Amino acid sequence: MTDGIWSYAPEFNHPEMHELAGYSVEATDGTIGHVDRQADDSGMRHLVVDTGVWVFGRSVLVPVGVVARIDTDSRKITVACTREEVKSAPAFKTDRETLDPAYLSRVGSYYRGLPPRRPA
């Protein structure tokens, strides 16, 4: 059985079939950045989000289980966490980490431990 943190909610009607690169990413309290790429390595779907220098100055890996809304018209994804929570997630440094079970386990545990919330 696939862990829910790595799967889109059923109401999104198979967003993995759409190219999400370039979509802006919003937290519950503001912009995080834009989707650089999406991945489905070993069934662990996630987005690599480029935060740009003006926010955090690095990329972050976000499991798709925290995606709360996808607006294809405005090309915007909203996640059910705050900017600080995303910033505090285990650091993403290289693409090799997307294949590292220990790293992905740390990321999954971190996001599973966040308080549930819905964006405004």
mmCIF file with all atom_site columns, C-alpha atoms in Angstrom:
data_model
loop_
_atom_site.group_PDB
_atom_site.id
_atom_site.type_symbol
_atom_site.label_atom_id
_atom_site.label_alt_id
_atom_site.label_comp_id
_atom_site.label_asym_id
_atom_site.label_entity_id
_atom_site.label_seq_id
_atom_site.pdbx_PDB_ins_code
_atom_site.Cartn_x
_atom_site.Cartn_y
_atom_site.Cartn_z
_atom_site.occupancy
_atom_site.B_iso_or_equiv
_atom_site.pdbx_formal_charge
_atom_site.auth_seq_id
_atom_site.auth_comp_id
_atom_site.auth_asym_id
_atom_site.auth_atom_id
_atom_site.pdbx_PDB_model_num
ATOM 1   C CA . MET A 1 1   ? 0.000   0.000  0.000   1.00 0.00 ? 1   MET A CA 1
ATOM 2   C CA . THR A 1 2   ? 1.292   3.461  -0.913  1.00 0.00 ? 2   THR A CA 1
ATOM 3   C CA . ASP A 1 3   ? 1.825   5.995  1.856   1.00 0.00 ? 3   ASP A CA 1
ATOM 4   C CA . GLY A 1 4   ? -0.669  8.890  1.514   1.00 0.00 ? 4   GLY A CA 1
ATOM 5   C CA . ILE A 1 5   ? 2.028   11.549 1.905   1.00 0.00 ? 5   ILE A CA 1
ATOM 6   C CA . TRP A 1 6   ? 3.386   10.460 -1.494  1.00 0.00 ? 6   TRP A CA 1
ATOM 7   C CA . SER A 1 7   ? 0.007   10.356 -3.292  1.00 0.00 ? 7   SER A CA 1
ATOM 8   C CA . TYR A 1 8   ? -2.298  13.074 -4.580  1.00 0.00 ? 8   TYR A CA 1
ATOM 9   C CA . ALA A 1 9   ? -5.736  13.252 -2.975  1.00 0.00 ? 9   ALA A CA 1
ATOM 10  C CA . PRO A 1 10  ? -8.323  11.474 -5.177  1.00 0.00 ? 10  PRO A CA 1
ATOM 11  C CA . GLU A 1 11  ? -10.247 14.688 -5.886  1.00 0.00 ? 11  GLU A CA 1
ATOM 12  C CA . PHE A 1 12  ? -7.377  15.976 -8.049  1.00 0.00 ? 12  PHE A CA 1
ATOM 13  C CA . ASN A 1 13  ? -8.309  13.564 -10.855 1.00 0.00 ? 13  ASN A CA 1
ATOM 14  C CA . HIS A 1 14  ? -4.828  12.249 -11.720 1.00 0.00 ? 14  HIS A CA 1
ATOM 15  C CA . PRO A 1 15  ? -2.701  15.426 -11.738 1.00 0.00 ? 15  PRO A CA 1
ATOM 16  C CA . GLU A 1 16  ? 0.365   13.253 -12.363 1.00 0.00 ? 16  GLU A CA 1
ATOM 17  C CA . MET A 1 17  ? -0.897  13.098 -15.955 1.00 0.00 ? 17  MET A CA 1
ATOM 18  C CA . HIS A 1 18  ? -0.393  16.878 -16.301 1.00 0.00 ? 18  HIS A CA 1
ATOM 19  C CA . GLU A 1 19  ? 2.869   18.733 -16.619 1.00 0.00 ? 19  GLU A CA 1
ATOM 20  C CA . LEU A 1 20  ? 3.072   20.820 -13.445 1.00 0.00 ? 20  LEU A CA 1
ATOM 21  C CA . ALA A 1 21  ? 6.536   22.288 -14.055 1.00 0.00 ? 21  ALA A CA 1
ATOM 22  C CA . GLY A 1 22  ? 6.303   26.063 -13.987 1.00 0.00 ? 22  GLY A CA 1
ATOM 23  C CA . TYR A 1 23  ? 3.219   26.170 -11.745 1.00 0.00 ? 23  TYR A CA 1
ATOM 24  C CA . SER A 1 24  ? 3.568   28.625 -8.869  1.00 0.00 ? 24  SER A CA 1
ATOM 25  C CA . VAL A 1 25  ? 3.428   27.111 -5.381  1.00 0.00 ? 25  VAL A CA 1
ATOM 26  C CA . GLU A 1 26  ? 1.620   28.841 -2.532  1.00 0.00 ? 26  GLU A CA 1
ATOM 27  C CA . ALA A 1 27  ? 1.695   27.953 1.167   1.00 0.00 ? 27  ALA A CA 1
ATOM 28  C CA . THR A 1 28  ? -1.107  28.894 3.552   1.00 0.00 ? 28  THR A CA 1
ATOM 29  C CA . ASP A 1 29  ? 0.741   32.162 4.233   1.00 0.00 ? 29  ASP A CA 1
ATOM 30  C CA . GLY A 1 30  ? 2.335   33.153 0.931   1.00 0.00 ? 30  GLY A CA 1
ATOM 31  C CA . THR A 1 31  ? 4.352   32.178 -2.104  1.00 0.00 ? 31  THR A CA 1
ATOM 32  C CA . ILE A 1 32  ? 7.017   29.477 -1.893  1.00 0.00 ? 32  ILE A CA 1
ATOM 33  C CA . GLY A 1 33  ? 8.250   29.423 -5.494  1.00 0.00 ? 33  GLY A CA 1
ATOM 34  C CA . HIS A 1 34  ? 7.525   27.390 -8.621  1.00 0.00 ? 34  HIS A CA 1
ATOM 35  C CA . VAL A 1 35  ? 7.597   23.721 -9.565  1.00 0.00 ? 35  VAL A CA 1
ATOM 36  C CA . ASP A 1 36  ? 10.932  22.955 -11.171 1.00 0.00 ? 36  ASP A CA 1
ATOM 37  C CA . ARG A 1 37  ? 9.994   19.330 -11.818 1.00 0.00 ? 37  ARG A CA 1
ATOM 38  C CA . GLN A 1 38  ? 7.718   16.572 -10.634 1.00 0.00 ? 38  GLN A CA 1
ATOM 39  C CA . ALA A 1 39  ? 8.842   13.021 -9.953  1.00 0.00 ? 39  ALA A CA 1
ATOM 40  C CA . ASP A 1 40  ? 7.398   9.604  -9.253  1.00 0.00 ? 40  ASP A CA 1
ATOM 41  C CA . ASP A 1 41  ? 10.424  7.677  -8.098  1.00 0.00 ? 41  ASP A CA 1
ATOM 42  C CA . SER A 1 42  ? 9.414   4.296  -6.698  1.00 0.00 ? 42  SER A CA 1
ATOM 43  C CA . GLY A 1 43  ? 5.822   5.454  -6.213  1.00 0.00 ? 43  GLY A CA 1
ATOM 44  C CA . MET A 1 44  ? 6.936   8.364  -4.020  1.00 0.00 ? 44  MET A CA 1
ATOM 45  C CA . ARG A 1 45  ? 5.447   11.274 -5.941  1.00 0.00 ? 45  ARG A CA 1
ATOM 46  C CA . HIS A 1 46  ? 6.870   14.668 -5.108  1.00 0.00 ? 46  HIS A CA 1
ATOM 47  C CA . LEU A 1 47  ? 7.523   18.123 -6.472  1.00 0.00 ? 47  LEU A CA 1
ATOM 48  C CA . VAL A 1 48  ? 10.905  19.807 -6.522  1.00 0.00 ? 48  VAL A CA 1
ATOM 49  C CA . VAL A 1 49  ? 10.125  23.457 -5.882  1.00 0.00 ? 49  VAL A CA 1
ATOM 50  C CA . ASP A 1 50  ? 12.579  26.203 -6.793  1.00 0.00 ? 50  ASP A CA 1
ATOM 51  C CA . THR A 1 51  ? 12.153  28.786 -4.053  1.00 0.00 ? 51  THR A CA 1
ATOM 52  C CA . GLY A 1 52  ? 14.241  31.423 -5.792  1.00 0.00 ? 52  GLY A CA 1
ATOM 53  C CA . VAL A 1 53  ? 16.785  33.605 -4.054  1.00 0.00 ? 53  VAL A CA 1
ATOM 54  C CA . TRP A 1 54  ? 14.157  36.029 -2.754  1.00 0.00 ? 54  TRP A CA 1
ATOM 55  C CA . VAL A 1 55  ? 12.422  33.423 -0.561  1.00 0.00 ? 55  VAL A CA 1
ATOM 56  C CA . PHE A 1 56  ? 14.764  30.718 0.718   1.00 0.00 ? 56  PHE A CA 1
ATOM 57  C CA . GLY A 1 57  ? 17.522  30.567 -1.885  1.00 0.00 ? 57  GLY A CA 1
ATOM 58  C CA . ARG A 1 58  ? 17.215  26.831 -2.445  1.00 0.00 ? 58  ARG A CA 1
ATOM 59  C CA . SER A 1 59  ? 15.029  24.093 -3.832  1.00 0.00 ? 59  SER A CA 1
ATOM 60  C CA . VAL A 1 60  ? 12.801  21.988 -1.596  1.00 0.00 ? 60  VAL A CA 1
ATOM 61  C CA . LEU A 1 61  ? 11.233  18.582 -2.058  1.00 0.00 ? 61  LEU A CA 1
ATOM 62  C CA . VAL A 1 62  ? 7.496   18.567 -1.325  1.00 0.00 ? 62  VAL A CA 1
ATOM 63  C CA . PRO A 1 63  ? 5.523   15.291 -1.173  1.00 0.00 ? 63  PRO A CA 1
ATOM 64  C CA . VAL A 1 64  ? 2.333   15.562 -3.216  1.00 0.00 ? 64  VAL A CA 1
ATOM 65  C CA . GLY A 1 65  ? 0.257   14.459 -0.210  1.00 0.00 ? 65  GLY A CA 1
ATOM 66  C CA . VAL A 1 66  ? 0.428   18.031 1.122   1.00 0.00 ? 66  VAL A CA 1
ATOM 67  C CA . VAL A 1 67  ? -1.052  19.490 -2.076  1.00 0.00 ? 67  VAL A CA 1
ATOM 68  C CA . ALA A 1 68  ? -4.375  21.035 -1.086  1.00 0.00 ? 68  ALA A CA 1
ATOM 69  C CA . ARG A 1 69  ? -5.413  22.656 -4.369  1.00 0.00 ? 69  ARG A CA 1
ATOM 70  C CA . ILE A 1 70  ? -4.396  22.648 -8.036  1.00 0.00 ? 70  ILE A CA 1
ATOM 71  C CA . ASP A 1 71  ? -5.677  25.485 -10.206 1.00 0.00 ? 71  ASP A CA 1
ATOM 72  C CA . THR A 1 72  ? -4.871  24.640 -13.832 1.00 0.00 ? 72  THR A CA 1
ATOM 73  C CA . ASP A 1 73  ? -6.320  27.936 -15.110 1.00 0.00 ? 73  ASP A CA 1
ATOM 74  C CA . SER A 1 74  ? -3.967  30.101 -13.051 1.00 0.00 ? 74  SER A CA 1
ATOM 75  C CA . ARG A 1 75  ? -1.212  27.420 -13.027 1.00 0.00 ? 75  ARG A CA 1
ATOM 76  C CA . LYS A 1 76  ? -1.037  27.494 -9.222  1.00 0.00 ? 76  LYS A CA 1
ATOM 77  C CA . ILE A 1 77  ? -0.602  24.755 -6.622  1.00 0.00 ? 77  ILE A CA 1
ATOM 78  C CA . THR A 1 78  ? -1.494  25.405 -2.981  1.00 0.00 ? 78  THR A CA 1
ATOM 79  C CA . VAL A 1 79  ? 0.012   23.283 -0.219  1.00 0.00 ? 79  VAL A CA 1
ATOM 80  C CA . ALA A 1 80  ? -1.482  22.746 3.240   1.00 0.00 ? 80  ALA A CA 1
ATOM 81  C CA . CYS A 1 81  ? 1.498   24.017 5.203   1.00 0.00 ? 81  CYS A CA 1
ATOM 82  C CA . THR A 1 82  ? 3.175   27.295 5.989   1.00 0.00 ? 82  THR A CA 1
ATOM 83  C CA . ARG A 1 83  ? 6.258   28.778 4.368   1.00 0.00 ? 83  ARG A CA 1
ATOM 84  C CA . GLU A 1 84  ? 8.227   28.209 7.572   1.00 0.00 ? 84  GLU A CA 1
ATOM 85  C CA . GLU A 1 85  ? 7.189   24.534 7.675   1.00 0.00 ? 85  GLU A CA 1
ATOM 86  C CA . VAL A 1 86  ? 8.389   24.034 4.102   1.00 0.00 ? 86  VAL A CA 1
ATOM 87  C CA . LYS A 1 87  ? 11.602  25.896 4.865   1.00 0.00 ? 87  LYS A CA 1
ATOM 88  C CA . SER A 1 88  ? 12.207  23.698 7.944   1.00 0.00 ? 88  SER A CA 1
ATOM 89  C CA . ALA A 1 89  ? 11.799  20.410 6.049   1.00 0.00 ? 89  ALA A CA 1
ATOM 90  C CA . PRO A 1 90  ? 14.875  18.198 5.593   1.00 0.00 ? 90  PRO A CA 1
ATOM 91  C CA . ALA A 1 91  ? 17.251  20.045 3.262   1.00 0.00 ? 91  ALA A CA 1
ATOM 92  C CA . PHE A 1 92  ? 17.205  19.050 -0.394  1.00 0.00 ? 92  PHE A CA 1
ATOM 93  C CA . LYS A 1 93  ? 20.655  19.318 -1.929  1.00 0.00 ? 93  LYS A CA 1
ATOM 94  C CA . THR A 1 94  ? 20.968  17.025 -4.950  1.00 0.00 ? 94  THR A CA 1
ATOM 95  C CA . ASP A 1 95  ? 18.770  14.999 -7.274  1.00 0.00 ? 95  ASP A CA 1
ATOM 96  C CA . ARG A 1 96  ? 20.370  11.815 -5.893  1.00 0.00 ? 96  ARG A CA 1
ATOM 97  C CA . GLU A 1 97  ? 18.316  12.363 -2.747  1.00 0.00 ? 97  GLU A CA 1
ATOM 98  C CA . THR A 1 98  ? 15.107  11.715 -4.696  1.00 0.00 ? 98  THR A CA 1
ATOM 99  C CA . LEU A 1 99  ? 16.306  8.082  -4.930  1.00 0.00 ? 99  LEU A CA 1
ATOM 100 C CA . ASP A 1 100 ? 17.611  7.793  -1.361  1.00 0.00 ? 100 ASP A CA 1
ATOM 101 C CA . PRO A 1 101 ? 15.145  5.812  0.798   1.00 0.00 ? 101 PRO A CA 1
ATOM 102 C CA . ALA A 1 102 ? 16.589  7.217  4.052   1.00 0.00 ? 102 ALA A CA 1
ATOM 103 C CA . TYR A 1 103 ? 16.205  10.826 2.866   1.00 0.00 ? 103 TYR A CA 1
ATOM 104 C CA . LEU A 1 104 ? 12.692  10.231 1.531   1.00 0.00 ? 104 LEU A CA 1
ATOM 105 C CA . SER A 1 105 ? 11.750  8.553  4.813   1.00 0.00 ? 105 SER A CA 1
ATOM 106 C CA . ARG A 1 106 ? 12.934  11.648 6.755   1.00 0.00 ? 106 ARG A CA 1
ATOM 107 C CA . VAL A 1 107 ? 10.951  13.932 4.418   1.00 0.00 ? 107 VAL A CA 1
ATOM 108 C CA . GLY A 1 108 ? 7.822   11.780 4.689   1.00 0.00 ? 108 GLY A CA 1
ATOM 109 C CA . SER A 1 109 ? 8.059   11.612 8.480   1.00 0.00 ? 109 SER A CA 1
ATOM 110 C CA . TYR A 1 110 ? 8.528   15.374 8.695   1.00 0.00 ? 110 TYR A CA 1
ATOM 111 C CA . TYR A 1 111 ? 5.481   16.236 6.583   1.00 0.00 ? 111 TYR A CA 1
ATOM 112 C CA . ARG A 1 112 ? 3.303   13.543 8.238   1.00 0.00 ? 112 ARG A CA 1
ATOM 113 C CA . GLY A 1 113 ? 4.114   15.173 11.592  1.00 0.00 ? 113 GLY A CA 1
ATOM 114 C CA . LEU A 1 114 ? 2.818   18.620 10.607  1.00 0.00 ? 114 LEU A CA 1
ATOM 115 C CA . PRO A 1 115 ? -0.536  19.732 11.994  1.00 0.00 ? 115 PRO A CA 1
ATOM 116 C CA . PRO A 1 116 ? -3.358  19.268 9.464   1.00 0.00 ? 116 PRO A CA 1
ATOM 117 C CA . ARG A 1 117 ? -4.684  22.464 7.939   1.00 0.00 ? 117 ARG A CA 1
ATOM 118 C CA . ARG A 1 118 ? -6.487  23.656 4.877   1.00 0.00 ? 118 ARG A CA 1
ATOM 119 C CA . PRO A 1 119 ? -5.461  26.750 2.944   1.00 0.00 ? 119 PRO A CA 1
ATOM 120 C CA . ALA A 1 120 ? -7.635  29.859 3.166   1.00 0.00 ? 120 ALA A CA 1
#
